[in-house]
Amino acid sequence: RGVAGVRRLLGGFIRSVHPDLTPSFPEEARRINQRSLAELNAFIDRLESEGRRPLEEGPEAARDLPFFRSHETRTGRILPGRVLPLQLMLPSLPAEAEEPDREFAAVRLIRDAEVLLETPASSFSSKPDVP
């Protein structure tokens, strides 16, 4: 039967990073979002596919997809042309993922995307944490 509705449940995240819906983003941020959305859509297609995927297509390794979202002030005002980096983690999937594996990955993906959208701008930094 497949895991249904993943794309719909990710709608808020997808709308917030979609290059066609974010014309004020810098061109490089829009290009990165476009490339990462293509990977995300392919992953969602695999989650929503019915039955097993052929073994020769291999497993999906967990990886981070870079995205950019609008920069909002603490009062909720969007700053045009300013963006914040995001990293959405795609969970791993075995080569022949059963439906429970795909459901678990879908739940993690949806939760992680929601958390990223709720994280305030002050939590992001372009500089690494140095102990």
CSV table of C-alpha atoms in Angstrom, one decimal:
chain,number,residue,atom,x,y,z
A,1,ARG,CA,0.0,0.0,0.0
A,2,GLY,CA,2.9,2.4,0.5
A,3,VAL,CA,3.3,5.3,2.9
A,4,ALA,CA,0.9,8.0,1.7
A,5,GLY,CA,0.7,11.8,2.3
A,6,VAL,CA,4.4,12.5,3.1
A,7,ARG,CA,4.6,15.3,0.6
A,8,ARG,CA,1.3,16.9,1.8
A,9,LEU,CA,2.6,16.7,5.4
A,10,LEU,CA,5.8,18.4,4.4
A,11,GLY,CA,3.9,21.1,2.5
A,12,GLY,CA,4.7,23.9,4.9
A,13,PHE,CA,8.4,23.2,4.8
A,14,ILE,CA,8.4,22.8,1.0
A,15,ARG,CA,6.5,26.1,0.5
A,16,SER,CA,9.0,27.9,2.8
A,17,VAL,CA,12.0,26.8,0.7
A,18,HIS,CA,10.6,26.3,-2.9
A,19,PRO,CA,12.5,28.5,-5.3
A,20,ASP,CA,9.4,29.5,-7.3
A,21,LEU,CA,7.8,30.8,-4.0
A,22,THR,CA,10.9,32.6,-2.7
A,23,PRO,CA,11.8,35.1,-5.5
A,24,SER,CA,13.5,37.4,-3.0
A,25,PHE,CA,16.1,34.8,-2.0
A,26,PRO,CA,19.6,35.3,-3.3
A,27,GLU,CA,20.2,33.3,-6.5
A,28,GLU,CA,22.6,30.8,-4.9
A,29,ALA,CA,20.2,30.1,-2.1
A,30,ARG,CA,17.4,29.4,-4.6
A,31,ARG,CA,19.8,27.1,-6.7
A,32,ILE,CA,20.7,25.1,-3.5
A,33,ASN,CA,17.0,24.9,-2.5
A,34,GLN,CA,16.1,23.6,-6.0
A,35,ARG,CA,18.8,20.9,-6.0
A,36,SER,CA,17.9,19.8,-2.4
A,37,LEU,CA,14.2,19.8,-3.2
A,38,ALA,CA,14.9,17.4,-6.1
A,39,GLU,CA,16.7,15.0,-3.8
A,40,LEU,CA,13.9,15.4,-1.2
A,41,ASN,CA,11.2,14.6,-3.8
A,42,ALA,CA,13.1,11.5,-4.9
A,43,PHE,CA,13.4,10.3,-1.3
A,44,ILE,CA,9.6,11.0,-0.8
A,45,ASP,CA,8.9,9.0,-4.0
A,46,ARG,CA,10.8,6.1,-2.5
A,47,LEU,CA,8.9,6.4,0.8
A,48,GLU,CA,5.5,6.5,-0.9
A,49,SER,CA,6.3,3.7,-3.4
A,50,GLU,CA,4.4,0.5,-3.0
A,51,GLY,CA,6.3,-2.7,-2.4
A,52,ARG,CA,10.0,-3.2,-2.2
A,53,ARG,CA,12.6,-1.4,-4.2
A,54,PRO,CA,14.9,-3.6,-6.3
A,55,LEU,CA,18.1,-4.6,-4.5
A,56,GLU,CA,20.3,-3.2,-7.3
A,57,GLU,CA,19.0,0.3,-6.6
A,58,GLY,CA,20.8,0.0,-3.2
A,59,PRO,CA,20.1,1.5,0.2
A,60,GLU,CA,19.6,5.2,1.0
A,61,ALA,CA,22.4,6.5,3.3
A,62,ALA,CA,21.4,9.1,5.8
A,63,ARG,CA,22.5,12.5,4.7
A,64,ASP,CA,21.9,16.2,5.3
A,65,LEU,CA,20.2,18.3,2.7
A,66,PRO,CA,21.1,22.0,2.7
A,67,PHE,CA,18.3,24.5,2.4
A,68,PHE,CA,17.7,28.2,3.1
A,69,ARG,CA,14.6,29.8,4.6
A,70,SER,CA,13.5,33.4,5.1
A,71,HIS,CA,15.1,35.3,7.9
A,72,GLU,CA,12.4,36.5,10.3
A,73,THR,CA,12.9,38.9,13.2
A,74,ARG,CA,11.7,38.0,16.7
A,75,THR,CA,8.5,39.9,15.9
A,76,GLY,CA,7.9,37.7,12.9
A,77,ARG,CA,8.8,40.3,10.2
A,78,ILE,CA,10.5,38.7,7.2
A,79,LEU,CA,13.7,40.5,6.1
A,80,PRO,CA,13.7,40.5,2.2
A,81,GLY,CA,16.8,39.1,0.7
A,82,ARG,CA,18.0,37.6,4.0
A,83,VAL,CA,18.1,33.9,4.4
A,84,LEU,CA,19.0,31.4,7.1
A,85,PRO,CA,20.7,28.0,6.4
A,86,LEU,CA,19.0,24.8,7.3
A,87,GLN,CA,20.1,21.2,7.3
A,88,LEU,CA,17.3,18.6,6.8
A,89,MET,CA,18.5,15.1,7.6
A,90,LEU,CA,17.2,12.4,5.3
A,91,PRO,CA,17.1,9.2,7.3
A,92,SER,CA,18.7,6.0,6.0
A,93,LEU,CA,16.6,3.2,4.4
A,94,PRO,CA,17.7,-0.3,3.7
A,95,ALA,CA,17.9,-1.5,0.1
A,96,GLU,CA,14.7,-3.5,0.5
A,97,ALA,CA,12.8,-1.3,2.9
A,98,GLU,CA,9.6,-2.8,4.2
A,99,GLU,CA,6.6,-0.6,4.9
A,100,PRO,CA,7.4,-0.2,8.6
A,101,ASP,CA,10.9,1.1,7.7
A,102,ARG,CA,9.4,3.6,5.3
A,103,GLU,CA,6.8,4.7,7.8
A,104,PHE,CA,9.5,5.3,10.5
A,105,ALA,CA,11.6,7.3,8.1
A,106,ALA,CA,8.6,9.3,7.0
A,107,VAL,CA,7.7,10.2,10.6
A,108,ARG,CA,11.3,11.2,11.3
A,109,LEU,CA,11.5,13.3,8.2
A,110,ILE,CA,8.2,15.1,8.9
A,111,ARG,CA,9.2,15.8,12.5
A,112,ASP,CA,12.6,17.1,11.6
A,113,ALA,CA,11.2,19.4,9.0
A,114,GLU,CA,8.6,20.8,11.4
A,115,VAL,CA,11.3,21.4,14.1
A,116,LEU,CA,13.5,23.3,11.5
A,117,LEU,CA,10.6,25.6,10.7
A,118,GLU,CA,9.9,26.3,14.4
A,119,THR,CA,13.5,27.0,15.3
A,120,PRO,CA,14.0,30.7,15.9
A,121,ALA,CA,16.5,32.6,13.9
A,122,SER,CA,18.8,33.2,16.9
A,123,SER,CA,19.5,29.4,17.0
A,124,PHE,CA,21.3,29.5,13.7
A,125,SER,CA,24.9,30.5,13.2
A,126,SER,CA,27.1,30.5,10.1
A,127,LYS,CA,30.1,29.9,12.4
A,128,PRO,CA,30.8,26.4,13.8
A,129,ASP,CA,30.7,25.8,17.6
A,130,VAL,CA,34.3,25.7,18.9
A,131,PRO,CA,34.8,24.1,22.3
